[in-house]
Tab-separated table of C-alpha atoms in Angstrom:
chain	number	residue	atom	x	y	z
A	1	MET	CA	11.052	-9.387	7.861
A	2	ALA	CA	7.794	-10.508	8.962
A	3	SER	CA	5.101	-11.980	7.084
A	4	VAL	CA	2.240	-9.714	6.157
A	5	ALA	CA	-1.403	-10.017	6.281
A	6	ILE	CA	-3.435	-8.478	3.625
A	7	ILE	CA	-7.048	-6.436	4.224
A	8	GLN	CA	-9.473	-7.863	2.557
A	9	PRO	CA	-12.265	-5.452	3.968
A	10	GLU	CA	-15.992	-7.683	3.482
A	11	GLU	CA	-17.052	-3.742	1.979
A	12	LYS	CA	-15.238	-0.757	0.790
A	13	HIS	CA	-17.260	2.404	0.141
A	14	PHE	CA	-15.392	2.828	-3.058
A	15	THR	CA	-13.925	0.411	-5.835
A	16	PHE	CA	-12.882	0.086	-9.252
A	17	ASP	CA	-16.082	-0.427	-11.156
A	18	LYS	CA	-17.056	2.648	-9.552
A	19	ILE	CA	-14.608	4.715	-12.059
A	20	PRO	CA	-16.583	7.205	-13.731
A	21	ASP	CA	-16.368	7.167	-17.277
A	22	LEU	CA	-13.619	9.913	-17.862
A	23	THR	CA	-13.633	10.658	-22.092
A	24	GLY	CA	-12.550	13.312	-22.441
A	25	LYS	CA	-10.709	14.003	-19.062
A	26	VAL	CA	-6.692	14.366	-19.415
A	27	ALA	CA	-4.994	13.070	-16.043
A	28	ILE	CA	-1.510	13.292	-15.124
A	29	VAL	CA	0.280	10.296	-12.678
A	30	THR	CA	3.596	10.985	-11.443
A	31	GLY	CA	5.602	7.650	-10.341
A	32	GLY	CA	2.725	5.511	-13.058
A	33	ASN	CA	5.347	3.076	-14.412
A	34	ALA	CA	4.766	0.415	-11.002
A	35	GLY	CA	3.421	-0.021	-8.102
A	36	ILE	CA	-0.362	1.654	-7.135
A	37	GLY	CA	0.458	4.785	-9.411
A	38	TYR	CA	0.800	1.997	-12.206
A	39	ILE	CA	-2.419	1.134	-11.346
A	40	THR	CA	-4.009	3.967	-10.987
A	41	TYR	CA	-2.486	5.484	-14.206
A	42	ILE	CA	-4.382	1.451	-15.852
A	43	GLU	CA	-7.477	2.342	-14.513
A	44	LEU	CA	-7.381	5.933	-15.860
A	45	ALA	CA	-6.806	4.366	-19.076
A	46	ARG	CA	-9.400	1.961	-18.851
A	47	LYS	CA	-12.342	4.209	-18.380
A	48	ASN	CA	-10.768	6.416	-21.125
A	49	ALA	CA	-9.112	9.301	-20.157
A	50	HIS	CA	-5.645	10.919	-22.170
A	51	VAL	CA	-3.638	9.819	-19.039
A	52	PHE	CA	0.254	11.444	-18.895
A	53	LEU	CA	3.305	8.708	-16.699
A	54	LEU	CA	5.952	11.430	-15.861
A	55	GLY	CA	8.472	9.213	-14.284
A	56	ARG	CA	11.904	9.471	-14.438
A	57	SER	CA	13.633	5.902	-16.414
A	58	ILE	CA	12.424	6.315	-19.815
A	59	GLU	CA	13.096	2.573	-20.470
A	60	LYS	CA	10.321	1.639	-17.779
A	61	GLY	CA	8.277	4.770	-18.425
A	62	GLN	CA	7.745	3.956	-22.136
A	63	ALA	CA	7.609	-0.156	-20.962
A	64	ALA	CA	4.722	0.816	-18.827
A	65	VAL	CA	2.397	2.871	-21.813
A	66	GLU	CA	2.972	0.052	-24.150
A	67	SER	CA	1.848	-2.535	-21.582
A	68	ILE	CA	-1.406	0.228	-21.423
A	69	LYS	CA	-2.294	0.451	-24.591
A	70	SER	CA	-1.566	-3.315	-24.849
A	71	GLU	CA	-4.053	-4.306	-21.767
A	72	THR	CA	-7.074	-0.533	-22.262
A	73	ARG	CA	-7.162	-0.786	-26.147
A	74	ASN	CA	-6.874	3.305	-24.665
A	75	HIS	CA	-3.937	4.797	-27.676
A	76	ASP	CA	-4.362	8.546	-25.625
A	77	VAL	CA	-1.291	6.980	-22.929
A	78	GLU	CA	1.373	9.045	-22.580
A	79	PHE	CA	4.854	8.979	-21.543
A	80	LEU	CA	6.740	12.563	-19.931
A	81	HIS	CA	9.606	12.577	-18.523
A	82	LEU	CA	10.136	13.976	-14.823
A	83	ASN	CA	13.065	13.508	-12.281
A	84	LEU	CA	12.183	15.673	-9.212
A	85	ASN	CA	15.458	14.994	-7.786
A	86	SER	CA	16.335	18.111	-10.368
A	87	LEU	CA	14.198	21.508	-10.689
A	88	LYS	CA	14.653	21.856	-13.415
A	89	SER	CA	13.677	18.340	-14.933
A	90	VAL	CA	10.092	19.668	-13.423
A	91	LYS	CA	9.870	22.847	-14.576
A	92	GLU	CA	10.905	21.527	-18.568
A	93	CYS	CA	8.138	18.297	-17.678
A	94	ALA	CA	5.834	20.965	-16.864
A	95	GLU	CA	7.151	23.170	-20.276
A	96	ASN	CA	5.690	20.149	-22.331
A	97	PHE	CA	2.678	19.370	-21.294
A	98	LEU	CA	2.007	22.648	-21.379
A	99	ALA	CA	3.267	22.585	-24.902
A	100	ARG	CA	0.387	20.303	-25.883
A	101	ASN	CA	-1.992	23.198	-25.158
A	102	LEU	CA	-4.031	20.038	-23.786
A	103	PRO	CA	-6.439	20.852	-20.418
A	104	LEU	CA	-5.655	19.138	-17.371
A	105	HIS	CA	-8.017	17.205	-15.688
A	106	ILE	CA	-6.375	16.090	-13.153
A	107	LEU	CA	-3.394	15.595	-11.432
A	108	ILE	CA	-2.242	13.234	-8.529
A	109	ASN	CA	0.792	13.299	-7.481
A	110	ASN	CA	1.817	9.884	-6.312
A	111	ALA	CA	5.692	9.473	-6.884
A	112	GLY	CA	7.089	8.797	-3.505
A	113	ILE	CA	11.023	7.883	-1.869
A	114	THR	CA	12.540	6.463	0.842
A	115	THR	CA	16.397	6.257	0.970
A	116	LYS	CA	18.151	3.552	3.623
A	117	THR	CA	20.628	6.658	4.034
A	118	PHE	CA	20.706	10.590	4.238
A	119	SER	CA	21.137	11.556	0.834
A	120	LEU	CA	20.443	14.575	-1.481
A	121	THR	CA	18.967	15.754	-4.796
A	122	ASP	CA	20.950	17.242	-7.530
A	123	ASP	CA	20.010	20.649	-6.142
A	124	GLY	CA	21.314	19.516	-2.493
A	125	ILE	CA	17.399	19.052	-0.807
A	126	GLN	CA	17.662	16.000	1.651
A	127	GLU	CA	15.766	13.157	-0.589
A	128	GLU	CA	12.518	12.642	0.785
A	129	PHE	CA	11.715	16.176	1.422
A	130	GLY	CA	12.799	17.685	-2.078
A	131	VAL	CA	11.510	14.513	-3.984
A	132	ASN	CA	7.798	13.668	-1.835
A	133	HIS	CA	7.385	17.334	-0.883
A	134	VAL	CA	9.648	19.691	-3.244
A	135	GLY	CA	9.548	18.703	-6.649
A	136	HIS	CA	5.345	18.405	-6.181
A	137	PHE	CA	4.916	21.583	-4.713
A	138	LEU	CA	6.621	23.242	-8.258
A	139	LEU	CA	4.794	20.553	-10.501
A	140	THR	CA	1.637	21.556	-9.147
A	141	LYS	CA	2.051	25.042	-9.066
A	142	LEU	CA	3.625	25.555	-13.298
A	143	LEU	CA	0.561	22.993	-13.620
A	144	LEU	CA	-1.674	25.798	-11.936
A	145	PRO	CA	-2.952	27.818	-14.556
A	146	LYS	CA	-4.378	25.140	-16.903
A	147	ILE	CA	-5.492	23.552	-14.188
A	148	LYS	CA	-7.167	26.337	-13.055
A	149	ALA	CA	-8.803	26.855	-17.164
A	150	SER	CA	-9.851	23.249	-17.224
A	151	GLN	CA	-12.347	23.032	-13.788
A	152	PRO	CA	-13.874	20.982	-12.840
A	153	SER	CA	-10.349	19.393	-11.812
A	154	ARG	CA	-9.028	17.503	-8.775
A	155	ILE	CA	-4.946	17.538	-7.427
A	156	VAL	CA	-4.253	14.636	-5.128
A	157	ASN	CA	-1.337	14.578	-2.929
A	158	VAL	CA	-0.183	10.597	-1.870
A	159	SER	CA	0.189	11.013	1.751
A	160	SER	CA	0.763	8.306	3.931
A	161	ARG	CA	-1.160	8.031	7.551
A	162	ALA	CA	3.109	8.619	9.202
A	163	HIS	CA	2.759	12.251	9.017
A	164	HIS	CA	0.860	11.542	12.346
A	165	ARG	CA	4.357	10.372	13.106
A	166	VAL	CA	5.971	13.990	13.571
A	167	SER	CA	5.278	16.916	15.932
A	168	GLY	CA	6.493	19.642	12.824
A	169	ILE	CA	9.315	19.848	10.548
A	170	GLU	CA	12.411	20.976	11.936
A	171	PHE	CA	13.510	23.325	9.039
A	172	GLU	CA	16.900	24.052	9.862
A	173	LYS	CA	17.877	20.748	10.854
A	174	LEU	CA	16.920	19.235	7.139
A	175	ASN	CA	19.755	19.017	5.718
A	176	ASP	CA	22.245	18.442	8.674
A	177	PRO	CA	22.968	14.323	8.066
A	178	ASN	CA	22.687	13.869	11.804
A	179	ALA	CA	19.389	15.536	13.049
A	180	GLN	CA	16.988	12.965	11.631
A	181	GLU	CA	16.610	8.997	11.273
A	182	LEU	CA	14.570	7.363	8.119
A	183	LEU	CA	11.485	7.160	9.754
A	184	GLN	CA	11.451	11.558	10.945
A	185	ARG	CA	12.774	12.319	7.345
A	186	TYR	CA	10.433	10.695	5.362
A	187	SER	CA	6.979	11.268	7.969
A	188	GLN	CA	7.823	15.052	7.207
A	189	SER	CA	8.287	14.616	3.411
A	190	LYS	CA	4.504	13.380	4.637
A	191	LEU	CA	3.001	15.432	6.193
A	192	ALA	CA	4.376	18.755	4.612
A	193	ASN	CA	1.707	16.668	1.812
A	194	VAL	CA	-1.647	17.406	3.864
A	195	LEU	CA	-0.148	20.794	4.621
A	196	PHE	CA	0.496	22.096	1.169
A	197	THR	CA	-2.607	20.618	0.508
A	198	ASP	CA	-4.239	22.012	2.987
A	199	GLU	CA	-2.758	26.066	2.582
A	200	LEU	CA	-3.310	25.361	-1.713
A	201	ASN	CA	-7.026	25.018	-0.540
A	202	ARG	CA	-6.850	28.371	0.972
A	203	GLN	CA	-4.840	30.548	-0.844
A	204	TYR	CA	-5.456	29.172	-4.751
A	205	LEU	CA	-8.728	28.038	-4.574
A	206	LYS	CA	-11.509	29.449	-2.704
A	207	GLY	CA	-13.731	29.752	-5.497
A	208	GLU	CA	-12.750	27.352	-8.199
A	209	GLN	CA	-14.017	23.676	-8.771
A	210	VAL	CA	-10.823	22.691	-8.494
A	211	TYR	CA	-11.148	19.639	-5.180
A	212	ALA	CA	-7.411	19.334	-3.858
A	213	ASN	CA	-7.714	16.733	-1.235
A	214	SER	CA	-4.078	14.527	0.380
A	215	LEU	CA	-4.504	10.412	1.055
A	216	HIS	CA	-3.137	7.515	2.336
A	217	PRO	CA	-3.425	4.878	0.701
A	218	GLY	CA	-2.333	1.738	3.038
A	219	ILE	CA	0.765	0.821	3.347
A	220	ILE	CA	1.510	-1.545	0.350
A	221	TYR	CA	4.047	-4.440	-0.255
A	222	THR	CA	5.276	-2.767	-2.912
A	223	LYS	CA	9.389	-2.285	-3.867
A	224	MET	CA	9.899	0.237	-1.578
A	225	PHE	CA	8.413	-1.873	1.241
A	226	LYS	CA	10.313	-4.664	0.674
A	227	ARG	CA	13.470	-3.064	0.551
A	228	ASP	CA	15.525	-3.235	3.766
A	229	ASP	CA	16.000	-0.071	4.006
A	230	PHE	CA	11.837	0.469	4.483
A	231	SER	CA	11.607	-2.129	7.422
A	232	VAL	CA	10.158	-0.327	10.125
A	233	ALA	CA	6.742	-0.023	7.873
A	234	ASN	CA	6.539	-2.851	10.403
A	235	ASN	CA	5.866	-0.676	12.824
A	236	LEU	CA	3.586	2.051	11.041
A	237	LEU	CA	1.689	-1.290	10.224
A	238	SER	CA	0.638	-5.019	10.957
A	239	SER	CA	-1.114	-5.612	8.310
A	240	SER	CA	-1.034	-3.663	4.005
A	241	VAL	CA	-3.119	-3.289	1.069
A	242	SER	CA	-2.337	-4.918	-2.245
A	243	SER	CA	-1.045	-2.879	-4.547
A	244	GLU	CA	-4.356	-2.712	-6.610
A	245	ASP	CA	-6.253	-2.311	-3.002
A	246	GLY	CA	-4.117	0.515	-2.538
A	247	ALA	CA	-4.943	2.643	-5.519
A	248	ILE	CA	-8.459	2.765	-4.319
A	249	THR	CA	-8.115	5.848	-2.458
A	250	THR	CA	-6.331	7.488	-5.005
A	251	LEU	CA	-8.566	6.964	-7.687
A	252	TYR	CA	-12.229	8.035	-5.835
A	253	CYS	CA	-9.784	11.120	-5.188
A	254	ALA	CA	-9.579	11.567	-8.602
A	255	THR	CA	-12.449	10.980	-10.441
A	256	SER	CA	-15.584	9.671	-7.253
A	257	PRO	CA	-18.655	12.375	-7.844
A	258	GLU	CA	-18.941	12.592	-4.362
A	259	ILE	CA	-16.228	14.724	-4.108
A	260	GLU	CA	-17.882	17.717	-5.820
A	261	GLU	CA	-20.761	16.445	-4.793
A	262	LYS	CA	-20.073	16.553	-1.676
A	263	ASN	CA	-17.980	19.508	-2.057
A	264	TYR	CA	-14.541	17.522	-0.477
A	265	ARG	CA	-10.922	19.678	-0.210
A	266	GLY	CA	-8.198	19.550	2.187
A	267	ARG	CA	-9.795	16.444	3.182
A	268	TYR	CA	-7.103	13.501	3.879
A	269	PHE	CA	-9.036	9.846	2.970
A	270	ILE	CA	-8.314	6.743	3.979
A	271	PRO	CA	-8.469	3.018	2.031
A	272	PHE	CA	-10.828	2.986	0.479
A	273	GLY	CA	-12.508	6.182	0.168
A	274	ILE	CA	-12.759	7.049	3.871
A	275	GLU	CA	-12.018	10.481	5.335
A	276	GLY	CA	-10.018	9.939	7.978
A	277	ASP	CA	-8.416	11.793	10.891
A	278	LYS	CA	-5.207	14.514	10.217
A	279	SER	CA	-2.956	15.181	12.932
A	280	SER	CA	-3.208	17.712	14.707
A	281	TYR	CA	0.162	19.029	13.551
A	282	THR	CA	-1.884	19.442	9.938
A	283	GLU	CA	-4.210	22.338	11.631
A	284	ASP	CA	-1.521	24.718	12.421
A	285	GLU	CA	-2.369	27.620	9.795
A	286	ASP	CA	1.175	29.110	10.873
A	287	LEU	CA	3.473	25.674	9.860
A	288	ALA	CA	1.318	25.164	6.321
A	289	LYS	CA	1.888	28.895	5.677
A	290	ARG	CA	5.830	29.120	7.501
A	291	LEU	CA	6.582	25.848	5.263
A	292	TRP	CA	5.104	27.519	1.958
A	293	GLU	CA	7.174	29.865	2.036
A	294	PHE	CA	9.856	28.180	3.153
A	295	THR	CA	9.167	26.138	-0.216
A	296	GLU	CA	9.061	28.145	-2.616
A	297	ASN	CA	11.928	30.557	-1.279
A	298	LEU	CA	14.315	27.050	-1.607
A	299	ILE	CA	12.954	26.385	-5.266
A	300	ASN	CA	13.445	30.250	-5.748
A	301	GLU	CA	17.238	30.117	-4.857
A	302	LYS	CA	17.660	26.632	-6.190
A	303	LEU	CA	16.828	27.317	-10.021
A	304	SER	CA	18.634	30.561	-9.588
A	305	GLN	CA	21.639	29.023	-9.444
A	306	LYS	CA	21.255	27.409	-12.726
């Protein structure tokens, strides 16, 4: 892989020191045991939020929790098991959180994958689409009543500028192993993140103090980026940002007072807390509605088989 230049802008619109005190706030971060998820998690904890790390690996998740407790001296940090490959696991995770009878002010759907070869989730859904979109869709829907009851609150969906690289979602070909290449599978899942965010605002959040936005964190030089099967990321950007910088835009959407002050809803942000241009396909409300109905039907079908 070619050497990677790390972006070091002279001035950032948002930085960690602009995160307000979050005492009394409860937050969830998916995929928080490494990369930008871990940085997001630790910075929320540093500002006194009660934070739940949701992840697949119990061992890694609990290790991350103990590390963050030690570094931040915030003991209101916890791990909940979440396997986004399994809709049953997503449902159980949401139920486990709701059983705690806590508010939920911040939901950050951060976890994401890409695979070298075509693969399926435990429910038989193309893995990138299933993990990056369908799992987070179900988690958000299950937690939404609690999020509304806790308003003002935020929903943050980590997408990617890769969503610009596709001209829609090929619903009929999602599970065809010969129909799509790696970048197309990943890019469609990231387009789904943006479409879901926008339709969520239209369908469920009108008149609510719930602010749902999506973002591109930058190309992050983490394990996913370094893996051979994601070397194609070099085609997306010729430079990258560190995990610390990559978390800034997520934390901007999750915590910045500007989100509420400027009534940012259904916006798409790029590093570092700057509003960016979405793909023109995200403006297709019929596509967004079709994705929503497709996803709901898919979830109902798969869960009914359990």
